[in-house]
Short mmCIF file of C-alpha atoms and ligand atoms in Angstrom, two decimals:
data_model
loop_
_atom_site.label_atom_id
_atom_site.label_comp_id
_atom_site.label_asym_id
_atom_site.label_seq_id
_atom_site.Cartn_x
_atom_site.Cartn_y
_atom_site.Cartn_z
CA UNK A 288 0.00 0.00 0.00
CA UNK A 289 1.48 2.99 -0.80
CA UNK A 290 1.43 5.41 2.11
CA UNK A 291 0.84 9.52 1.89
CA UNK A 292 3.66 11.62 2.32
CA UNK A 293 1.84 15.08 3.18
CA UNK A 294 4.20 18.34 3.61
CA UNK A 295 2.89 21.38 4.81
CA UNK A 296 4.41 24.89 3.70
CA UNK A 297 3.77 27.92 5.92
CA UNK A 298 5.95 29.90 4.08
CA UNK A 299 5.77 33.58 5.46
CA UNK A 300 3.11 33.33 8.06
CA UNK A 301 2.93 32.59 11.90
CA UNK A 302 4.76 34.03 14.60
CA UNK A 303 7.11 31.45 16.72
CA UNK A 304 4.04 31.22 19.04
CA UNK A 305 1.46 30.80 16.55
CA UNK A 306 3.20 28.28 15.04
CA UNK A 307 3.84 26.49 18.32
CA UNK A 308 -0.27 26.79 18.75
CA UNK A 309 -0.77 24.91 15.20
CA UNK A 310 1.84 22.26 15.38
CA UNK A 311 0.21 21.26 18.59
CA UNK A 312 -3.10 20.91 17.57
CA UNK A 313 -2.06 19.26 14.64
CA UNK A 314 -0.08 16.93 16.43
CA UNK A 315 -3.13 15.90 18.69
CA UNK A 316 -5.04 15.60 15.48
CA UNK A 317 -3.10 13.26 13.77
CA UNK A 318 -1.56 11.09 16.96
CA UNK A 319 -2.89 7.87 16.14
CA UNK A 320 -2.58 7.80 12.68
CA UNK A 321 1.07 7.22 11.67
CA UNK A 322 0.19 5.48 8.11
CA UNK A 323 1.33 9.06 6.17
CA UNK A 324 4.46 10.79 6.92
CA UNK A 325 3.74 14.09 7.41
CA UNK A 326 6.27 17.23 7.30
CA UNK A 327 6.42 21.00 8.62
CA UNK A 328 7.98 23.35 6.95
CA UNK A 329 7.53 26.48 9.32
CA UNK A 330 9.37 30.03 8.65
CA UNK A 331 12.93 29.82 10.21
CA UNK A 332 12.15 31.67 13.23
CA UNK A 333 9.90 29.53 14.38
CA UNK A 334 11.84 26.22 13.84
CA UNK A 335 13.80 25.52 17.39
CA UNK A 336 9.90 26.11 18.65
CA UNK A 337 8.44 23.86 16.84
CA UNK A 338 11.30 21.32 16.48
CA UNK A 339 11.23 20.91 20.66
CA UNK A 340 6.80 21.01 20.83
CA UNK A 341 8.08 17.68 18.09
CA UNK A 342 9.84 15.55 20.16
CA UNK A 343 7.62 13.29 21.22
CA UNK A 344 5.96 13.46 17.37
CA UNK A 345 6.43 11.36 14.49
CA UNK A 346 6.12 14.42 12.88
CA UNK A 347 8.97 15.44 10.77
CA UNK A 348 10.39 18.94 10.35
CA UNK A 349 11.28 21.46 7.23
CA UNK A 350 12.86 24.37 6.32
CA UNK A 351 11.89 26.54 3.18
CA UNK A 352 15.27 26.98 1.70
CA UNK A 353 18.89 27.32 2.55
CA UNK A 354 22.26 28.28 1.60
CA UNK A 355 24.54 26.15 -0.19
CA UNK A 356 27.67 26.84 2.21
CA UNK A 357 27.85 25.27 5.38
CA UNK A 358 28.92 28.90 6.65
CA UNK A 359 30.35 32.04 6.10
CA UNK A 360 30.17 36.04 5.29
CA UNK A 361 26.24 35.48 3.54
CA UNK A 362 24.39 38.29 5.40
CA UNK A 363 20.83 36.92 5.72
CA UNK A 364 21.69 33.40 5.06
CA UNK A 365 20.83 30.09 6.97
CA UNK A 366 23.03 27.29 6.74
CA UNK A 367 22.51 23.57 6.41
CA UNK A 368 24.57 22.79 9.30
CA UNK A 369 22.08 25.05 11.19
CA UNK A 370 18.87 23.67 9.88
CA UNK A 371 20.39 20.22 11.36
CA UNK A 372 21.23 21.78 14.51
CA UNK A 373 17.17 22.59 15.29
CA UNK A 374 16.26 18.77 13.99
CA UNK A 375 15.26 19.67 10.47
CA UNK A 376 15.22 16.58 8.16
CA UNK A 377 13.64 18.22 5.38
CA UNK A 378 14.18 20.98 3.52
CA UNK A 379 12.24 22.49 0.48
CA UNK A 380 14.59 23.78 -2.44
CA UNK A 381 13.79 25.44 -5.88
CA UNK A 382 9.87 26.51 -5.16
CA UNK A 383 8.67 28.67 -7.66
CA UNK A 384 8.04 31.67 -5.13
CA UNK A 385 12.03 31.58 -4.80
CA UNK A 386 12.60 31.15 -8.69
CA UNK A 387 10.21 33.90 -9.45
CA UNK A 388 10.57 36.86 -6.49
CA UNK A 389 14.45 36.04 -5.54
CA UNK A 390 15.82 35.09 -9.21
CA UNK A 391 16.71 31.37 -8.10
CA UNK A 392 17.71 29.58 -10.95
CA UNK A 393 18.26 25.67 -11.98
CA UNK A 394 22.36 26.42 -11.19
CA UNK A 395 21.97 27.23 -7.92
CA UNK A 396 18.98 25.06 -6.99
CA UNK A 397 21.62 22.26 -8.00
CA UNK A 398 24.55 23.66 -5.36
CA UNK A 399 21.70 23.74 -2.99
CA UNK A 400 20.34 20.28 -3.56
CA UNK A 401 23.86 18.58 -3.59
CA UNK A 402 24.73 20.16 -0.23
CA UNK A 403 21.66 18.91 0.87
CA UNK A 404 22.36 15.61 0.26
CA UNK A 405 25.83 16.09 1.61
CA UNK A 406 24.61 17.12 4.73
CA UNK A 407 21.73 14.44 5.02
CA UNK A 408 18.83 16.83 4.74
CA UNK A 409 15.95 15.55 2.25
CA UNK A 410 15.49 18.06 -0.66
CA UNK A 411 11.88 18.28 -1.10
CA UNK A 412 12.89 19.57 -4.65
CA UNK A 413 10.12 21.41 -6.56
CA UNK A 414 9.66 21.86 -10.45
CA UNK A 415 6.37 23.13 -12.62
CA UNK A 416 5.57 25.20 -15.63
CA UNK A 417 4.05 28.23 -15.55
CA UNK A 418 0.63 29.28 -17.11
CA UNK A 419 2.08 30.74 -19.97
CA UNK A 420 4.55 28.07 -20.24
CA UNK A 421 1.67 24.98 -20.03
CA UNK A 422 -0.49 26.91 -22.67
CA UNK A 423 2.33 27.31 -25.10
CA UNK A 424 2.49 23.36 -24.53
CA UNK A 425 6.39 24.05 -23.26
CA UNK A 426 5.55 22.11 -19.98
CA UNK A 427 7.53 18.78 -20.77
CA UNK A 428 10.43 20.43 -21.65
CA UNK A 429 10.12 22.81 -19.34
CA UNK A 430 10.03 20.37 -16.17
CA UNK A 431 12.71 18.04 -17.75
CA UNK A 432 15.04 20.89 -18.27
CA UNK A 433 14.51 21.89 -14.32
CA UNK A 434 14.55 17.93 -13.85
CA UNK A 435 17.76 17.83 -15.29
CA UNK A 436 19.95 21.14 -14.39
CA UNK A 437 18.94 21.02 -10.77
CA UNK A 438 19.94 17.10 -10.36
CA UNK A 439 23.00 17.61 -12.44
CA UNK A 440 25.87 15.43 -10.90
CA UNK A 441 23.90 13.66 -8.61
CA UNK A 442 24.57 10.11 -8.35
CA UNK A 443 21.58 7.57 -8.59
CA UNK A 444 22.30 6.94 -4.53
CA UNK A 445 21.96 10.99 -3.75
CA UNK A 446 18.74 10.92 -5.92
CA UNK A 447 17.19 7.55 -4.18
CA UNK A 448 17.23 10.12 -1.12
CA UNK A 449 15.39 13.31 -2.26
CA UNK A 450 11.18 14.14 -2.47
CA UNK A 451 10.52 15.88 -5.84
CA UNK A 452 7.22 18.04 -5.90
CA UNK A 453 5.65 18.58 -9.06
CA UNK A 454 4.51 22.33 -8.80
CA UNK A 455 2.54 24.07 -11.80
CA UNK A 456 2.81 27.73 -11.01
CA UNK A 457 -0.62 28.36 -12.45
CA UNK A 458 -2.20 26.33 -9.64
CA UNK A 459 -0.06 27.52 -6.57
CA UNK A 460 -2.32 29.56 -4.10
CA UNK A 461 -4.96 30.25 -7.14
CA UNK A 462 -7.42 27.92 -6.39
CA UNK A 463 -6.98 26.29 -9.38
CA UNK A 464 -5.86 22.95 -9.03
CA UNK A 465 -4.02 20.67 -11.92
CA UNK A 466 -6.92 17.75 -12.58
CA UNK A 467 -5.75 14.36 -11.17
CA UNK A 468 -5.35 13.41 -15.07
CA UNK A 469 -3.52 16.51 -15.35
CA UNK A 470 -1.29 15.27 -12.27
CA UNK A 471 -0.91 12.19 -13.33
CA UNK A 472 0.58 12.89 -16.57
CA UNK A 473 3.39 15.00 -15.78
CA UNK A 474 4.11 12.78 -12.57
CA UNK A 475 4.74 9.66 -14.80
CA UNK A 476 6.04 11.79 -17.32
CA UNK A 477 8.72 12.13 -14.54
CA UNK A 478 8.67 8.87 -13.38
CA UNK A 479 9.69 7.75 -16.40
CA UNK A 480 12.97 10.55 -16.43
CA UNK A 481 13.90 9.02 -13.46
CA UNK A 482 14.30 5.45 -14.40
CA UNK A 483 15.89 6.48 -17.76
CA UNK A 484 18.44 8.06 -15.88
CA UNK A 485 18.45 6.30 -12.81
CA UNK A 486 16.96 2.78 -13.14
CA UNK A 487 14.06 1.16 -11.78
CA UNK A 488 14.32 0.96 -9.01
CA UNK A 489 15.15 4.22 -7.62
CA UNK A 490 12.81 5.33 -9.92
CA UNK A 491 9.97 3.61 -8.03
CA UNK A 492 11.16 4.78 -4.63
CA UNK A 493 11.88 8.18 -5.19
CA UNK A 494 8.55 10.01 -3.79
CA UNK A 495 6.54 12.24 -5.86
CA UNK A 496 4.36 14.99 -4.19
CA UNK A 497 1.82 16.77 -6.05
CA UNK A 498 1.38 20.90 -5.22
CA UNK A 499 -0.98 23.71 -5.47
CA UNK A 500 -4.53 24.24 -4.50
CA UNK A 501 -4.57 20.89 -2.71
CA UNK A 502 -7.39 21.14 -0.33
CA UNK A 503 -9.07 18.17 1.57
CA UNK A 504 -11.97 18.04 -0.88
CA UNK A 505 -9.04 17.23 -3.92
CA UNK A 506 -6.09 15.60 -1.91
CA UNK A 507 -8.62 11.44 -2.52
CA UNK A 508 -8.74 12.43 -5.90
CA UNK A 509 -5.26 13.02 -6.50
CA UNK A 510 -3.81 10.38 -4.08
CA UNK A 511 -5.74 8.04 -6.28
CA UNK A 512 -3.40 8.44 -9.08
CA UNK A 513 -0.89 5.73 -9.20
CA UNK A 514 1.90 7.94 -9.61
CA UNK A 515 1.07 10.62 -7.17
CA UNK A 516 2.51 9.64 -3.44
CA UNK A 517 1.39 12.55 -1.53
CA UNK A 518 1.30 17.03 -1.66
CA UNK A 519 2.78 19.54 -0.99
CA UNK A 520 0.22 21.75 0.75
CA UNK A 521 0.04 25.65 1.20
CA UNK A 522 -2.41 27.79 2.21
CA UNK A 523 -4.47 24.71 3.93
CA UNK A 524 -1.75 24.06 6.03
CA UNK A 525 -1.81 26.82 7.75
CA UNK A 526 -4.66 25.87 9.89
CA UNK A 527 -4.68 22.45 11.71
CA UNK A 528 -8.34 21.77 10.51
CA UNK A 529 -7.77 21.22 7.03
CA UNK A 530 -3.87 20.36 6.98
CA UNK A 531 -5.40 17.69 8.98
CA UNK A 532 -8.18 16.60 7.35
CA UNK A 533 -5.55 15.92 4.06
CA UNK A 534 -3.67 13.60 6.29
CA UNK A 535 -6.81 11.72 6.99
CA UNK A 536 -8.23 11.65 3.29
CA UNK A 537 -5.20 10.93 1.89
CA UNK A 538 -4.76 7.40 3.56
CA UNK A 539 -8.19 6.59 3.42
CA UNK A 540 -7.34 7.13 -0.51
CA UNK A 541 -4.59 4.82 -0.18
CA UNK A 542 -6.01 2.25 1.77
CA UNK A 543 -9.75 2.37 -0.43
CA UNK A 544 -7.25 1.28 -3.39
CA UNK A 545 -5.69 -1.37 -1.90
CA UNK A 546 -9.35 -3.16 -1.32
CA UNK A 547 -11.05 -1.72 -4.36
P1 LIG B 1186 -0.91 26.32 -2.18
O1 LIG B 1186 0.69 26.36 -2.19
O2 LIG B 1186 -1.32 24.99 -1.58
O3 LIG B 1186 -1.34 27.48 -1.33
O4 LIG B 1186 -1.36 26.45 -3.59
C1 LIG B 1186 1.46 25.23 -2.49
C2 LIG B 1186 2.93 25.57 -2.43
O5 LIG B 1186 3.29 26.71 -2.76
O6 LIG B 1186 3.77 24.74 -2.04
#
């Protein structure tokens, strides 16, 4: 059965105690159900806070980005070596919201996601088209190109470790979801890049998380698609109610296909 892998991105909203509040009610909503892994990916401020409300939690933890040095003279900057010091396992690289308001490009996304790996934090890495991009019918070439630059010398062994979100700009906080067929087809379209370049069987274990718009009235829908393994969630994970409510539809997704 193939279980949910749910991520949820706060990006830039909640104060440390704020996000101490949600964490903790979503950690007593989701307590007995450990069949999805589930991530946080608060803003950095509020990540020792809600690392140590964790501890006792299955729940993982995220950052939204990082630098590629371990440290130095990068005014503003967080470091992976501090991301590991407050317990972060994840961290999400390349979102669009970077790429489009802070000029992130493949190049550096790929620095980023190799010292990731180096320093044994999971690159939840995102890629997606943009509107104009999908209705010039650019998008395959478009995600393989991001596919390829930002998981450029990566051995098959780094990639067996990372999450890949597929991410169509046109759908991220706009309401406007990708259909699950929609989904479905650019997730095995990269599926199938990554066991051409990678083999089978790190193709099949390499996770693939849908994002934008997923709410809990789409996430069945979606999880339903073979190739879809869980979402990357924004604005509904921001309050416990309906981040929640995803983790719950989400297995019973999962577990309905197993006995339908
Ligand atoms: P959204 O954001 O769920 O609000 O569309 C998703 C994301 O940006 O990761």
């Amino acid at each position: 059965m193939k279980k949910p892998f749910i991520a949820g991105n706060w990006k830039m909203f909640k104060t440390v105690s704020e996000a101490v509040s949600l964490v903790q009610t979503i950690k007593a909503g989701v307590s007995h159900k450990t069949d999805c892994d589930i991530v946080v990916c608060p803003p950095f401020t509020a990540l020792s806070a809600v690392s140590k409300t964790l501890e006792d939690s299955s729940i993982d933890l995220g950052a939204q980005n990082m630098h590629f040095e371990s440290e130095g003279a990068f005014t503003g900057e967080v470091s992976p070596l501090m991301l590991k010091d407050v317990r972060c396992r994840y961290v999400v690289l390349g979102h669009s919201e970077r790429r489009q308001h802070f000029k992130e490009d493949d190049a550096l996304i790929n620095k980023k996601v190799k010292t990731a790996v180096k320093y044994s934090l999971v690159p939840i890495l995102c890629i997606g088209e943009t509107l104009a991009e999908r209705e010039s019918r650019q998008f395959f070439e478009v995600v393989k190109k991001q596919f390829d630059e930002s998981l450029q010398g990566l051995t098959g062994e780094d990639v067996s470790k990372i999450v890949l979100a597929y991410e169509p700009v046109w759908a991220i906080g706009t309401g406007q979801t990708a259909t699950p067929e929609q989904a479905e087809q650019m997730h095995s379209y990269v599926r199938r890049l990554l066991n051409e370049k990678y083999g089978n069987e790190i193709a099949s274990r390499v996770p693939i998380l849908y994002g934008g718009s997923v709410k809990p009235d789409n996430i069945g829908q979606l999880m339903r698609k073979p190739n879809v393994d869980g979402a990357l969630v924004g604005g509904a994970s921001l309050k416990a109610e309906t981040f929640t409510q995803i983790i719950v539809n989400a297995a019973e997704a999962c577990k309905a296909e197993v006995h339908s």
